[in-house]
mmCIF file of C-alpha atoms and ligand atoms in Angstrom:
data_model
loop_
_atom_site.group_PDB
_atom_site.id
_atom_site.type_symbol
_atom_site.label_atom_id
_atom_site.label_comp_id
_atom_site.label_asym_id
_atom_site.label_seq_id
_atom_site.Cartn_x
_atom_site.Cartn_y
_atom_site.Cartn_z
ATOM 1 C CA MET Q 822 5.165 -4.917 26.355
ATOM 2 C CA SER Q 823 4.336 -4.733 22.590
ATOM 3 C CA THR Q 824 0.992 -4.098 21.339
ATOM 4 C CA TYR Q 825 -0.411 -5.639 18.163
ATOM 5 C CA LYS Q 826 -3.391 -3.682 16.725
ATOM 6 C CA ILE Q 827 -5.388 -6.341 14.794
ATOM 7 C CA ALA Q 828 -8.343 -5.181 12.299
ATOM 8 C CA VAL Q 829 -10.882 -8.219 12.451
ATOM 9 C CA LEU Q 830 -12.932 -8.467 9.237
ATOM 10 C CA PRO Q 831 -15.404 -11.383 10.012
ATOM 11 C CA GLY Q 832 -17.157 -11.130 6.947
ATOM 12 C CA ASP Q 833 -20.259 -13.032 6.008
ATOM 13 C CA GLY Q 834 -21.668 -16.771 6.793
ATOM 14 C CA ILE Q 835 -19.254 -18.717 8.656
ATOM 15 C CA GLY Q 836 -16.636 -16.137 8.700
ATOM 16 C CA PRO Q 837 -17.979 -14.101 11.911
ATOM 17 C CA GLU Q 838 -18.465 -17.780 13.634
ATOM 18 C CA VAL Q 839 -14.862 -19.146 13.003
ATOM 19 C CA THR Q 840 -12.972 -15.709 13.544
ATOM 20 C CA LYS Q 841 -14.749 -15.252 17.086
ATOM 21 C CA GLU Q 842 -12.764 -18.618 18.130
ATOM 22 C CA ALA Q 843 -9.552 -17.388 16.765
ATOM 23 C CA VAL Q 844 -9.962 -14.084 18.507
ATOM 24 C CA LYS Q 845 -10.417 -16.007 21.553
ATOM 25 C CA VAL Q 846 -7.428 -18.022 20.991
ATOM 26 C CA LEU Q 847 -5.264 -14.929 20.598
ATOM 27 C CA HIS Q 848 -6.852 -13.388 24.051
ATOM 28 C CA ALA Q 849 -5.775 -16.656 25.528
ATOM 29 C CA LEU Q 850 -2.343 -16.216 24.444
ATOM 30 C CA ALA Q 851 -2.057 -12.690 25.702
ATOM 31 C CA LYS Q 852 -3.078 -14.060 29.112
ATOM 32 C CA ILE Q 853 -0.213 -16.663 29.486
ATOM 33 C CA ASP Q 854 2.540 -14.301 28.025
ATOM 34 C CA ALA Q 855 2.831 -10.914 29.769
ATOM 35 C CA SER Q 856 5.349 -9.565 26.788
ATOM 36 C CA PHE Q 857 2.345 -8.490 24.745
ATOM 37 C CA GLU Q 858 -1.223 -7.686 24.050
ATOM 38 C CA PHE Q 859 -3.856 -7.431 21.261
ATOM 39 C CA GLU Q 860 -5.717 -4.506 20.622
ATOM 40 C CA VAL Q 861 -8.518 -6.087 18.244
ATOM 41 C CA GLU Q 862 -11.065 -3.899 16.389
ATOM 42 C CA GLU Q 863 -13.933 -5.579 14.600
ATOM 43 C CA LEU Q 864 -14.747 -4.075 11.123
ATOM 44 C CA ASN Q 865 -18.230 -5.208 9.772
ATOM 45 C CA TRP Q 866 -17.315 -4.727 5.910
ATOM 46 C CA ASN Q 867 -19.573 -7.357 4.595
ATOM 47 C CA SER Q 868 -22.425 -8.117 2.196
ATOM 48 C CA GLN Q 869 -24.784 -6.548 4.685
ATOM 49 C CA TYR Q 870 -22.595 -3.360 4.408
ATOM 50 C CA TYR Q 871 -22.799 -3.429 0.614
ATOM 51 C CA LEU Q 872 -26.478 -3.931 0.722
ATOM 52 C CA ASP Q 873 -27.052 -0.858 3.377
ATOM 53 C CA HIS Q 874 -24.185 1.467 1.982
ATOM 54 C CA GLY Q 875 -23.842 0.284 -1.923
ATOM 55 C CA ARG Q 876 -20.202 -0.369 -1.421
ATOM 56 C CA MET Q 877 -18.282 -3.239 0.480
ATOM 57 C CA MET Q 878 -16.091 -0.817 2.517
ATOM 58 C CA PRO Q 879 -16.067 2.698 3.335
ATOM 59 C CA GLU Q 880 -14.336 5.152 0.677
ATOM 60 C CA ASN Q 881 -11.424 5.431 3.105
ATOM 61 C CA GLY Q 882 -11.539 1.775 4.183
ATOM 62 C CA LEU Q 883 -7.777 1.255 3.083
ATOM 63 C CA GLU Q 884 -6.693 4.392 4.678
ATOM 64 C CA VAL Q 885 -8.395 2.921 7.941
ATOM 65 C CA LEU Q 886 -6.822 -0.518 7.667
ATOM 66 C CA LYS Q 887 -3.364 0.873 6.991
ATOM 67 C CA GLU Q 888 -3.034 1.944 10.704
ATOM 68 C CA TYR Q 889 -3.471 -1.823 11.830
ATOM 69 C CA ASP Q 890 -0.430 -4.265 12.207
ATOM 70 C CA SER Q 891 -2.337 -7.023 10.585
ATOM 71 C CA ILE Q 892 -5.542 -7.943 9.384
ATOM 72 C CA LEU Q 893 -7.528 -11.256 10.139
ATOM 73 C CA PHE Q 894 -10.195 -12.033 7.521
ATOM 74 C CA GLY Q 895 -13.166 -14.280 7.817
ATOM 75 C CA ALA Q 896 -14.679 -15.092 4.549
ATOM 76 C CA ILE Q 897 -17.085 -13.156 2.190
ATOM 77 C CA GLY Q 898 -19.681 -14.354 0.021
ATOM 78 C CA ASP Q 899 -23.611 -14.023 0.153
ATOM 79 C CA GLU Q 900 -26.095 -15.041 -2.157
ATOM 80 C CA ARG Q 901 -27.678 -11.646 -2.206
ATOM 81 C CA VAL Q 902 -24.610 -9.964 -3.597
ATOM 82 C CA PRO Q 903 -22.676 -11.247 -6.723
ATOM 83 C CA ASP Q 904 -19.370 -12.946 -5.649
ATOM 84 C CA GLN Q 905 -17.784 -10.793 -8.047
ATOM 85 C CA ILE Q 906 -18.438 -7.680 -6.149
ATOM 86 C CA SER Q 907 -17.541 -9.250 -2.727
ATOM 87 C CA ILE Q 908 -14.143 -10.603 -4.159
ATOM 88 C CA TRP Q 909 -13.141 -7.353 -6.543
ATOM 89 C CA ASP Q 910 -14.340 -4.711 -4.158
ATOM 90 C CA LEU Q 911 -13.066 -5.991 -0.838
ATOM 91 C CA ILE Q 912 -10.342 -8.809 -0.739
ATOM 92 C CA MET Q 913 -8.861 -7.917 -4.214
ATOM 93 C CA PRO Q 914 -8.470 -3.920 -3.535
ATOM 94 C CA ILE Q 915 -6.637 -5.035 0.030
ATOM 95 C CA ARG Q 916 -4.352 -7.728 -1.494
ATOM 96 C CA LYS Q 917 -3.392 -5.281 -4.542
ATOM 97 C CA ASN Q 918 -3.086 -2.090 -2.728
ATOM 98 C CA PHE Q 919 -1.395 -3.397 0.274
ATOM 99 C CA GLN Q 920 1.203 -5.256 -1.993
ATOM 100 C CA GLN Q 921 0.479 -8.713 -0.274
ATOM 101 C CA TYR Q 922 2.015 -10.415 -3.453
ATOM 102 C CA VAL Q 923 2.596 -13.477 -1.514
ATOM 103 C CA ASN Q 924 -0.282 -16.114 -0.794
ATOM 104 C CA PHE Q 925 1.051 -18.411 1.642
ATOM 105 C CA ARG Q 926 -0.594 -21.584 2.260
ATOM 106 C CA PRO Q 927 0.913 -24.475 4.450
ATOM 107 C CA VAL Q 928 -0.017 -28.142 3.427
ATOM 108 C CA LYS Q 929 0.726 -30.027 6.606
ATOM 109 C CA LEU Q 930 -0.708 -33.065 7.576
ATOM 110 C CA LEU Q 931 -1.518 -32.654 11.494
ATOM 111 C CA LYS Q 932 -0.769 -35.259 14.104
ATOM 112 C CA GLY Q 933 -4.538 -36.724 14.745
ATOM 113 C CA LEU Q 934 -5.663 -35.984 11.171
ATOM 114 C CA ALA Q 935 -5.933 -38.823 8.309
ATOM 115 C CA SER Q 936 -5.131 -38.132 4.790
ATOM 116 C CA PRO Q 937 -7.421 -39.409 2.075
ATOM 117 C CA LEU Q 938 -3.876 -40.760 0.534
ATOM 118 C CA ARG Q 939 -3.399 -43.090 3.445
ATOM 119 C CA LYS Q 940 0.427 -42.292 3.405
ATOM 120 C CA GLU Q 941 2.797 -43.371 6.144
ATOM 121 C CA ASP Q 942 5.140 -40.329 5.364
ATOM 122 C CA PRO Q 943 4.375 -37.184 6.868
ATOM 123 C CA ILE Q 944 3.117 -34.463 4.544
ATOM 124 C CA ASP Q 945 4.768 -31.047 5.305
ATOM 125 C CA PHE Q 946 5.262 -28.499 2.742
ATOM 126 C CA VAL Q 947 4.347 -24.841 1.923
ATOM 127 C CA ILE Q 948 2.663 -23.447 -1.347
ATOM 128 C CA ILE Q 949 3.947 -19.961 -2.105
ATOM 129 C CA ARG Q 950 1.717 -18.412 -4.625
ATOM 130 C CA GLU Q 951 1.971 -15.229 -6.432
ATOM 131 C CA ASN Q 952 -0.869 -13.171 -5.290
ATOM 132 C CA GLY Q 953 -0.686 -9.808 -7.253
ATOM 133 C CA GLU Q 954 -0.645 -10.476 -11.245
ATOM 134 C CA GLY Q 955 -0.161 -13.648 -13.622
ATOM 135 C CA GLU Q 956 -3.300 -14.877 -14.882
ATOM 136 C CA TYR Q 957 -5.515 -13.139 -12.358
ATOM 137 C CA SER Q 958 -5.391 -9.594 -13.975
ATOM 138 C CA ASN Q 959 -8.500 -7.430 -14.930
ATOM 139 C CA ILE Q 960 -6.672 -6.465 -18.046
ATOM 140 C CA GLY Q 961 -8.689 -7.725 -21.134
ATOM 141 C CA GLY Q 962 -12.059 -7.108 -22.551
ATOM 142 C CA THR Q 963 -14.963 -8.031 -24.619
ATOM 143 C CA MET Q 964 -16.364 -7.075 -28.050
ATOM 144 C CA PHE Q 965 -19.281 -8.002 -30.476
ATOM 145 C CA HIS Q 966 -21.563 -8.745 -27.767
ATOM 146 C CA GLY Q 967 -24.549 -11.009 -28.909
ATOM 147 C CA GLU Q 968 -23.209 -11.665 -32.551
ATOM 148 C CA SER Q 969 -21.538 -14.694 -33.854
ATOM 149 C CA ARG Q 970 -18.075 -13.186 -33.835
ATOM 150 C CA GLU Q 971 -18.357 -12.203 -29.927
ATOM 151 C CA MET Q 972 -15.212 -12.456 -28.192
ATOM 152 C CA ALA Q 973 -13.164 -12.219 -24.924
ATOM 153 C CA VAL Q 974 -9.641 -11.416 -23.951
ATOM 154 C CA GLN Q 975 -7.858 -11.690 -20.641
ATOM 155 C CA ASN Q 976 -4.313 -11.120 -20.235
ATOM 156 C CA THR Q 977 -1.610 -12.747 -18.149
ATOM 157 C CA ILE Q 978 0.644 -10.024 -16.526
ATOM 158 C CA MET Q 979 4.197 -11.384 -15.574
ATOM 159 C CA THR Q 980 6.770 -8.910 -14.510
ATOM 160 C CA ARG Q 981 10.102 -9.050 -13.863
ATOM 161 C CA GLN Q 982 9.569 -7.420 -10.430
ATOM 162 C CA GLY Q 983 6.554 -9.514 -9.437
ATOM 163 C CA VAL Q 984 8.093 -12.956 -10.290
ATOM 164 C CA THR Q 985 11.576 -11.874 -8.972
ATOM 165 C CA GLN Q 986 10.150 -10.821 -5.627
ATOM 166 C CA ILE Q 987 7.794 -13.950 -5.150
ATOM 167 C CA THR Q 988 10.892 -16.286 -6.002
ATOM 168 C CA GLU Q 989 13.088 -14.183 -3.558
ATOM 169 C CA PHE Q 990 10.454 -14.976 -0.843
ATOM 170 C CA ALA Q 991 10.279 -18.619 -1.327
ATOM 171 C CA TYR Q 992 13.999 -18.695 -1.011
ATOM 172 C CA ARG Q 993 14.164 -16.682 1.982
ATOM 173 C CA TYR Q 994 11.297 -19.014 3.531
ATOM 174 C CA ALA Q 995 13.097 -22.193 2.743
ATOM 175 C CA ARG Q 996 16.138 -20.604 4.276
ATOM 176 C CA GLU Q 997 14.540 -19.442 7.507
ATOM 177 C CA HIS Q 998 13.098 -22.622 7.718
ATOM 178 C CA ASP Q 999 16.166 -25.055 7.006
ATOM 179 C CA LEU Q 1000 14.469 -26.355 3.894
ATOM 180 C CA THR Q 1001 16.411 -27.772 1.214
ATOM 181 C CA LYS Q 1002 14.298 -27.658 -2.119
ATOM 182 C CA VAL Q 1003 12.260 -25.280 -4.278
ATOM 183 C CA THR Q 1004 9.986 -26.833 -6.749
ATOM 184 C CA ASN Q 1005 8.731 -24.423 -9.478
ATOM 185 C CA ALA Q 1006 5.137 -25.004 -10.778
ATOM 186 C CA THR Q 1007 5.108 -24.186 -14.605
ATOM 187 C CA LYS Q 1008 3.530 -24.768 -18.030
ATOM 188 C CA SER Q 1009 6.476 -23.183 -20.242
ATOM 189 C CA ASN Q 1010 6.134 -25.852 -22.837
ATOM 190 C CA ALA Q 1011 2.466 -24.739 -23.602
ATOM 191 C CA ILE Q 1012 2.194 -21.009 -22.371
ATOM 192 C CA ILE Q 1013 5.446 -19.948 -24.267
ATOM 193 C CA HIS Q 1014 5.764 -16.350 -23.563
ATOM 194 C CA ALA Q 1015 4.339 -15.911 -19.696
ATOM 195 C CA MET Q 1016 5.583 -19.125 -18.444
ATOM 196 C CA LYS Q 1017 8.927 -18.812 -20.283
ATOM 197 C CA PHE Q 1018 9.338 -15.823 -18.979
ATOM 198 C CA TRP Q 1019 8.280 -16.779 -15.429
ATOM 199 C CA ASP Q 1020 10.823 -19.759 -15.744
ATOM 200 C CA GLN Q 1021 13.448 -17.603 -16.740
ATOM 201 C CA ILE Q 1022 13.217 -15.272 -13.723
ATOM 202 C CA VAL Q 1023 12.706 -17.894 -11.201
ATOM 203 C CA GLU Q 1024 15.761 -19.770 -12.472
ATOM 204 C CA GLU Q 1025 17.694 -16.833 -12.124
ATOM 205 C CA VAL Q 1026 17.070 -16.701 -8.428
ATOM 206 C CA ALA Q 1027 17.605 -20.061 -8.284
ATOM 207 C CA GLU Q 1028 21.088 -19.714 -9.531
ATOM 208 C CA ALA Q 1029 21.769 -17.066 -6.984
ATOM 209 C CA ASN Q 1030 20.823 -19.610 -4.075
ATOM 210 C CA SER Q 1031 22.260 -22.651 -5.640
ATOM 211 C CA ASP Q 1032 22.805 -24.185 -2.353
ATOM 212 C CA ILE Q 1033 18.922 -25.018 -2.082
ATOM 213 C CA ALA Q 1034 17.916 -27.567 -4.689
ATOM 214 C CA TYR Q 1035 15.715 -26.560 -7.275
ATOM 215 C CA GLU Q 1036 13.246 -28.579 -9.495
ATOM 216 C CA ARG Q 1037 10.618 -27.723 -12.149
ATOM 217 C CA TYR Q 1038 7.738 -29.632 -13.278
ATOM 218 C CA TYR Q 1039 4.842 -28.918 -15.412
ATOM 219 C CA ILE Q 1040 1.701 -28.203 -13.587
ATOM 220 C CA ASP Q 1041 -0.334 -31.151 -14.579
ATOM 221 C CA ALA Q 1042 2.542 -33.564 -13.519
ATOM 222 C CA LEU Q 1043 2.851 -31.879 -10.447
ATOM 223 C CA ALA Q 1044 -0.943 -32.005 -9.493
ATOM 224 C CA ALA Q 1045 -0.284 -35.863 -9.865
ATOM 225 C CA TYR Q 1046 2.679 -36.060 -7.858
ATOM 226 C CA PHE Q 1047 0.844 -34.340 -4.988
ATOM 227 C CA VAL Q 1048 -1.440 -37.037 -5.049
ATOM 228 C CA GLN Q 1049 1.510 -39.889 -5.475
ATOM 229 C CA ARG Q 1050 4.221 -38.448 -3.746
ATOM 230 C CA PRO Q 1051 3.444 -35.462 -1.418
ATOM 231 C CA GLU Q 1052 6.154 -36.133 0.877
ATOM 232 C CA SER Q 1053 8.764 -35.230 -1.575
ATOM 233 C CA PHE Q 1054 7.741 -31.481 -1.696
ATOM 234 C CA GLN Q 1055 9.119 -28.585 0.734
ATOM 235 C CA VAL Q 1056 8.305 -25.362 -0.963
ATOM 236 C CA VAL Q 1057 6.571 -25.238 -4.138
ATOM 237 C CA LEU Q 1058 6.426 -21.956 -5.853
ATOM 238 C CA ALA Q 1059 3.653 -21.090 -8.441
ATOM 239 C CA SER Q 1060 1.747 -18.394 -10.384
ATOM 240 C CA ASN Q 1061 -1.336 -17.007 -9.301
ATOM 241 C CA LEU Q 1062 -3.674 -19.577 -11.214
ATOM 242 C CA PHE Q 1063 -1.740 -22.667 -10.644
ATOM 243 C CA GLY Q 1064 -1.068 -21.684 -6.961
ATOM 244 C CA ASP Q 1065 -4.794 -21.039 -6.351
ATOM 245 C CA ILE Q 1066 -5.502 -24.571 -7.804
ATOM 246 C CA LEU Q 1067 -2.614 -26.449 -6.118
ATOM 247 C CA SER Q 1068 -3.688 -25.168 -3.065
ATOM 248 C CA ASP Q 1069 -7.369 -26.506 -2.856
ATOM 249 C CA LEU Q 1070 -5.803 -29.804 -4.058
ATOM 250 C CA GLY Q 1071 -3.151 -29.582 -1.274
ATOM 251 C CA SER Q 1072 -5.837 -28.831 1.489
ATOM 252 C CA ALA Q 1073 -8.094 -31.933 0.254
ATOM 253 C CA ILE Q 1074 -4.810 -34.283 0.982
ATOM 254 C CA VAL Q 1075 -4.500 -32.953 4.486
ATOM 255 C CA GLY Q 1076 -7.755 -32.831 5.896
ATOM 256 C CA GLY Q 1077 -10.111 -30.277 3.774
ATOM 257 C CA LEU Q 1078 -11.157 -26.935 4.071
ATOM 258 C CA GLY Q 1079 -11.959 -26.939 7.859
ATOM 259 C CA VAL Q 1080 -8.301 -27.023 8.322
ATOM 260 C CA ALA Q 1081 -6.467 -25.108 5.677
ATOM 261 C CA PRO Q 1082 -4.861 -21.693 6.607
ATOM 262 C CA SER Q 1083 -3.481 -19.031 4.670
ATOM 263 C CA GLY Q 1084 -1.669 -15.612 4.813
ATOM 264 C CA ASN Q 1085 -1.706 -12.701 2.384
ATOM 265 C CA ILE Q 1086 1.681 -11.360 2.902
ATOM 266 C CA ASN Q 1087 3.323 -8.096 2.235
ATOM 267 C CA PRO Q 1088 7.072 -9.231 2.951
ATOM 268 C CA SER Q 1089 8.378 -5.643 3.241
ATOM 269 C CA ARG Q 1090 5.867 -4.488 5.813
ATOM 270 C CA GLU Q 1091 5.146 -1.398 4.550
ATOM 271 C CA PHE Q 1092 1.463 -2.566 4.621
ATOM 272 C CA PRO Q 1093 -0.320 -4.865 6.927
ATOM 273 C CA SER Q 1094 -0.783 -8.405 5.924
ATOM 274 C CA MET Q 1095 -3.963 -10.179 5.812
ATOM 275 C CA PHE Q 1096 -4.665 -13.881 7.159
ATOM 276 C CA GLU Q 1097 -7.535 -15.750 6.367
ATOM 277 C CA ALA Q 1098 -9.040 -19.543 6.044
ATOM 278 C CA VAL Q 1099 -8.910 -20.877 2.817
ATOM 279 C CA HIS Q 1100 -12.611 -21.671 2.842
ATOM 280 C CA GLY Q 1101 -15.273 -19.442 1.784
ATOM 281 C CA SER Q 1102 -18.407 -18.442 3.854
ATOM 282 C CA ALA Q 1103 -19.861 -21.805 3.533
ATOM 283 C CA PRO Q 1104 -23.748 -20.886 3.382
ATOM 284 C CA ASP Q 1105 -24.730 -24.304 3.586
ATOM 285 C CA ILE Q 1106 -23.595 -24.571 7.271
ATOM 286 C CA ALA Q 1107 -23.711 -21.065 8.218
ATOM 287 C CA GLY Q 1108 -25.622 -20.033 11.388
ATOM 288 C CA LYS Q 1109 -25.453 -24.006 12.443
ATOM 289 C CA GLY Q 1110 -22.410 -23.586 15.009
ATOM 290 C CA ILE Q 1111 -20.669 -26.469 13.522
ATOM 291 C CA ALA Q 1112 -18.131 -24.995 11.065
ATOM 292 C CA ASN Q 1113 -14.498 -25.777 11.994
ATOM 293 C CA PRO Q 1114 -12.412 -22.953 13.303
ATOM 294 C CA ILE Q 1115 -9.284 -24.823 13.134
ATOM 295 C CA ALA Q 1116 -8.336 -23.116 9.746
ATOM 296 C CA GLN Q 1117 -9.032 -19.787 11.078
ATOM 297 C CA ILE Q 1118 -7.208 -20.456 14.189
ATOM 298 C CA TRP Q 1119 -4.223 -21.667 12.563
ATOM 299 C CA SER Q 1120 -4.374 -18.571 10.107
ATOM 300 C CA ALA Q 1121 -4.271 -16.190 13.064
ATOM 301 C CA ALA Q 1122 -1.008 -18.401 14.180
ATOM 302 C CA LEU Q 1123 0.367 -17.468 10.680
ATOM 303 C CA MET Q 1124 -0.313 -13.884 11.614
ATOM 304 C CA LEU Q 1125 1.591 -14.262 14.895
ATOM 305 C CA GLU Q 1126 4.635 -15.611 12.808
ATOM 306 C CA HIS Q 1127 4.415 -12.830 10.533
ATOM 307 C CA LEU Q 1128 4.491 -10.554 13.347
ATOM 308 C CA GLY Q 1129 7.815 -12.277 14.395
ATOM 309 C CA ARG Q 1130 6.361 -14.479 17.030
ATOM 310 C CA ARG Q 1131 6.985 -17.778 15.418
ATOM 311 C CA ASP Q 1132 7.272 -19.292 19.053
ATOM 312 C CA LEU Q 1133 3.521 -18.210 19.491
ATOM 313 C CA HIS Q 1134 2.494 -19.865 16.261
ATOM 314 C CA ASP Q 1135 4.137 -23.238 17.097
ATOM 315 C CA LYS Q 1136 2.118 -22.881 20.663
ATOM 316 C CA ILE Q 1137 -1.027 -22.783 18.852
ATOM 317 C CA LEU Q 1138 -0.109 -25.313 16.416
ATOM 318 C CA GLN Q 1139 0.855 -27.716 19.230
ATOM 319 C CA ALA Q 1140 -2.434 -27.172 20.969
ATOM 320 C CA ILE Q 1141 -4.477 -27.707 17.794
ATOM 321 C CA GLU Q 1142 -2.613 -31.068 17.090
ATOM 322 C CA GLU Q 1143 -3.333 -32.098 20.830
ATOM 323 C CA LEU Q 1144 -6.936 -31.379 20.362
ATOM 324 C CA LEU Q 1145 -6.941 -33.373 17.247
ATOM 325 C CA VAL Q 1146 -5.185 -36.559 18.738
ATOM 326 C CA GLU Q 1147 -7.648 -36.473 21.580
ATOM 327 C CA LYS Q 1148 -10.349 -36.652 19.223
ATOM 328 C CA LYS Q 1149 -12.728 -35.493 21.990
ATOM 329 C CA HIS Q 1150 -13.838 -32.014 20.392
ATOM 330 C CA LEU Q 1151 -14.189 -32.427 16.672
ATOM 331 C CA THR Q 1152 -16.390 -30.737 14.320
ATOM 332 C CA PRO Q 1153 -18.549 -32.849 11.831
ATOM 333 C CA ASP Q 1154 -16.231 -32.147 8.755
ATOM 334 C CA ILE Q 1155 -13.712 -34.294 10.278
ATOM 335 C CA GLY Q 1156 -15.705 -36.730 11.830
ATOM 336 C CA GLY Q 1157 -16.669 -35.431 15.051
ATOM 337 C CA SER Q 1158 -19.911 -33.521 16.619
ATOM 338 C CA ALA Q 1159 -18.643 -30.841 18.374
ATOM 339 C CA THR Q 1160 -19.643 -27.063 17.686
ATOM 340 C CA THR Q 1161 -17.325 -24.342 16.760
ATOM 341 C CA GLU Q 1162 -17.541 -22.837 20.058
ATOM 342 C CA GLU Q 1163 -16.480 -25.980 21.927
ATOM 343 C CA VAL Q 1164 -13.481 -26.282 19.634
ATOM 344 C CA GLY Q 1165 -12.393 -22.868 19.954
ATOM 345 C CA SER Q 1166 -12.697 -22.864 23.811
ATOM 346 C CA ALA Q 1167 -10.842 -26.227 24.018
ATOM 347 C CA ILE Q 1168 -7.958 -24.873 22.192
ATOM 348 C CA ALA Q 1169 -7.868 -21.599 24.350
ATOM 349 C CA GLU Q 1170 -8.107 -23.874 27.508
ATOM 350 C CA LYS Q 1171 -5.075 -26.050 26.207
ATOM 351 C CA LEU Q 1172 -3.033 -22.879 25.933
ATOM 352 C CA LEU Q 1173 -4.058 -21.625 29.530
ATOM 353 C CA GLY Q 1174 -2.891 -24.821 30.704
HETATM 354 P P1 NAI N 2324 -17.001 -22.756 0.886
HETATM 355 O O1 NAI N 2324 -15.386 -22.947 1.276
HETATM 356 O O2 NAI N 2324 -17.646 -21.822 1.646
HETATM 357 O O3 NAI N 2324 -17.507 -24.176 1.080
HETATM 358 C C1 NAI N 2324 -17.094 -25.114 0.295
HETATM 359 C C2 NAI N 2324 -17.459 -26.697 1.306
HETATM 360 O O4 NAI N 2324 -16.718 -26.781 2.491
HETATM 361 C C3 NAI N 2324 -19.020 -26.255 1.732
HETATM 362 O O5 NAI N 2324 -19.854 -27.490 1.663
HETATM 363 C C4 NAI N 2324 -18.912 -25.888 3.360
HETATM 364 O O6 NAI N 2324 -19.746 -26.324 4.083
HETATM 365 C C5 NAI N 2324 -17.455 -26.720 3.650
HETATM 366 N N1 NAI N 2324 -16.782 -25.657 4.617
HETATM 367 C C6 NAI N 2324 -15.925 -24.732 4.154
HETATM 368 N N2 NAI N 2324 -15.454 -24.350 5.243
HETATM 369 C C7 NAI N 2324 -15.755 -24.983 6.072
HETATM 370 C C8 NAI N 2324 -15.364 -25.002 7.746
HETATM 371 N N3 NAI N 2324 -14.437 -24.207 8.568
HETATM 372 N N4 NAI N 2324 -15.936 -26.210 8.302
HETATM 373 C C9 NAI N 2324 -16.847 -27.393 8.103
HETATM 374 N N5 NAI N 2324 -17.131 -27.501 6.364
HETATM 375 C C10 NAI N 2324 -16.669 -26.252 5.981
HETATM 376 O O7 NAI N 2324 -16.759 -22.499 -0.793
HETATM 377 P P2 NAI N 2324 -18.391 -22.364 -1.799
HETATM 378 O O8 NAI N 2324 -19.395 -22.846 -1.304
HETATM 379 O O9 NAI N 2324 -17.472 -22.631 -3.188
HETATM 380 O O10 NAI N 2324 -18.437 -20.652 -1.631
HETATM 381 C C11 NAI N 2324 -19.478 -19.982 -0.815
HETATM 382 C C12 NAI N 2324 -19.148 -18.562 -0.632
HETATM 383 O O11 NAI N 2324 -17.827 -18.178 -0.252
HETATM 384 C C13 NAI N 2324 -19.401 -18.082 -2.223
HETATM 385 O O12 NAI N 2324 -19.913 -16.806 -2.430
HETATM 386 C C14 NAI N 2324 -17.662 -17.682 -2.720
HETATM 387 O O13 NAI N 2324 -17.506 -16.844 -3.408
HETATM 388 C C15 NAI N 2324 -17.162 -17.299 -1.247
HETATM 389 N N6 NAI N 2324 -15.504 -17.523 -1.092
HETATM 390 C C16 NAI N 2324 -15.048 -16.562 -0.397
HETATM 391 C C17 NAI N 2324 -13.683 -16.863 -0.163
HETATM 392 C C18 NAI N 2324 -12.969 -15.931 0.677
HETATM 393 O O14 NAI N 2324 -13.613 -14.881 1.498
HETATM 394 N N7 NAI N 2324 -11.637 -15.873 0.610
HETATM 395 C C19 NAI N 2324 -13.009 -18.102 -0.728
HETATM 396 C C20 NAI N 2324 -13.984 -18.979 -1.181
HETATM 397 C C21 NAI N 2324 -15.126 -18.726 -1.412
HETATM 398 MG MG1 MG N 2325 -9.370 -20.931 -4.074
#
């Protein structure tokens, strides 16, 4: 029997509410399949921890996390702590130190959900976003504070290794899932150094995988195509900033943040990967028990796929789709009146049969 050691970081706001339901679903799965079990440990490194200790995680936090097979992350963000601190002192160190250079976001219109686009064709693609460098670098600085010549510089970092490994992941994913096309999101007509370099490396890898079709669009046009013909995409490869924006647009066309999952993946498996809903801590609905747990439960399913159990991922997704088609247990964000807990329990019960 295999044992998966999972570190759960519930975080702030609705993070703990939705994470509790995801863990409930994991335990339900372990009940129906004797081939594995979960060892779940909760680590309360969140904004309250920061207020108590002056840091987002213990000094040896990364050492502690390294011992786990995977991390399930809720969401972080609390008005008492600047967002910059919660993001750069907790999420970013994990992503960067654990070389989670893939941000993986499915854009799939689940059965039972309606797209605001009112499309007949199925929407089902993935966004593979570079997660470790690019536009989100802290290399830069400011000068001449308060003077009329005050200025700020922030550099984009594109490395041969970084672009190669994310592109190779995109092609590997396409191959493993019998997909036939990769779309490159770029802007090399205006960002003539960094994005031109990006294109050059992406196309080197594309050439080595020429049995899979390749296309390249400027980011502005591509954003429009997401709305006009989302059914035409299979794997969309994007830099850190472009991928961030595209994936919020992607989640909007398939039902919104309540049903948008993601993974921060370290493909070499040298370090644990981290799975989290795309949404934040949603302070406007925190504590009301009405947050949609589907995004977090689906994120846990992505975690299982990464741990080598695509079958369990598919089982969870099927249970979620059954629930959405029945429409009996839906949270308010997708037109129902169920609570977070009711939705989590209903999905767990479907798995238990
Ligand atoms: P948000 O994603 O928390 O909320 C945006 C809107 O979507 C809100 O109206 C919220 O009620 C709704 N929403 C989000 N998740 C939902 C769910 N599961 N069910 C139903 N409705 C849901 O984004 P916002 O308001 O911009 O940020 C709030 C805090 O979260 C900030 O402190 C921000 O920095 C943080 N944040 C953290 C992230 C993370 O932990 N990775 C990601 C995004 C934001
Ligand atoms: Mg975002």
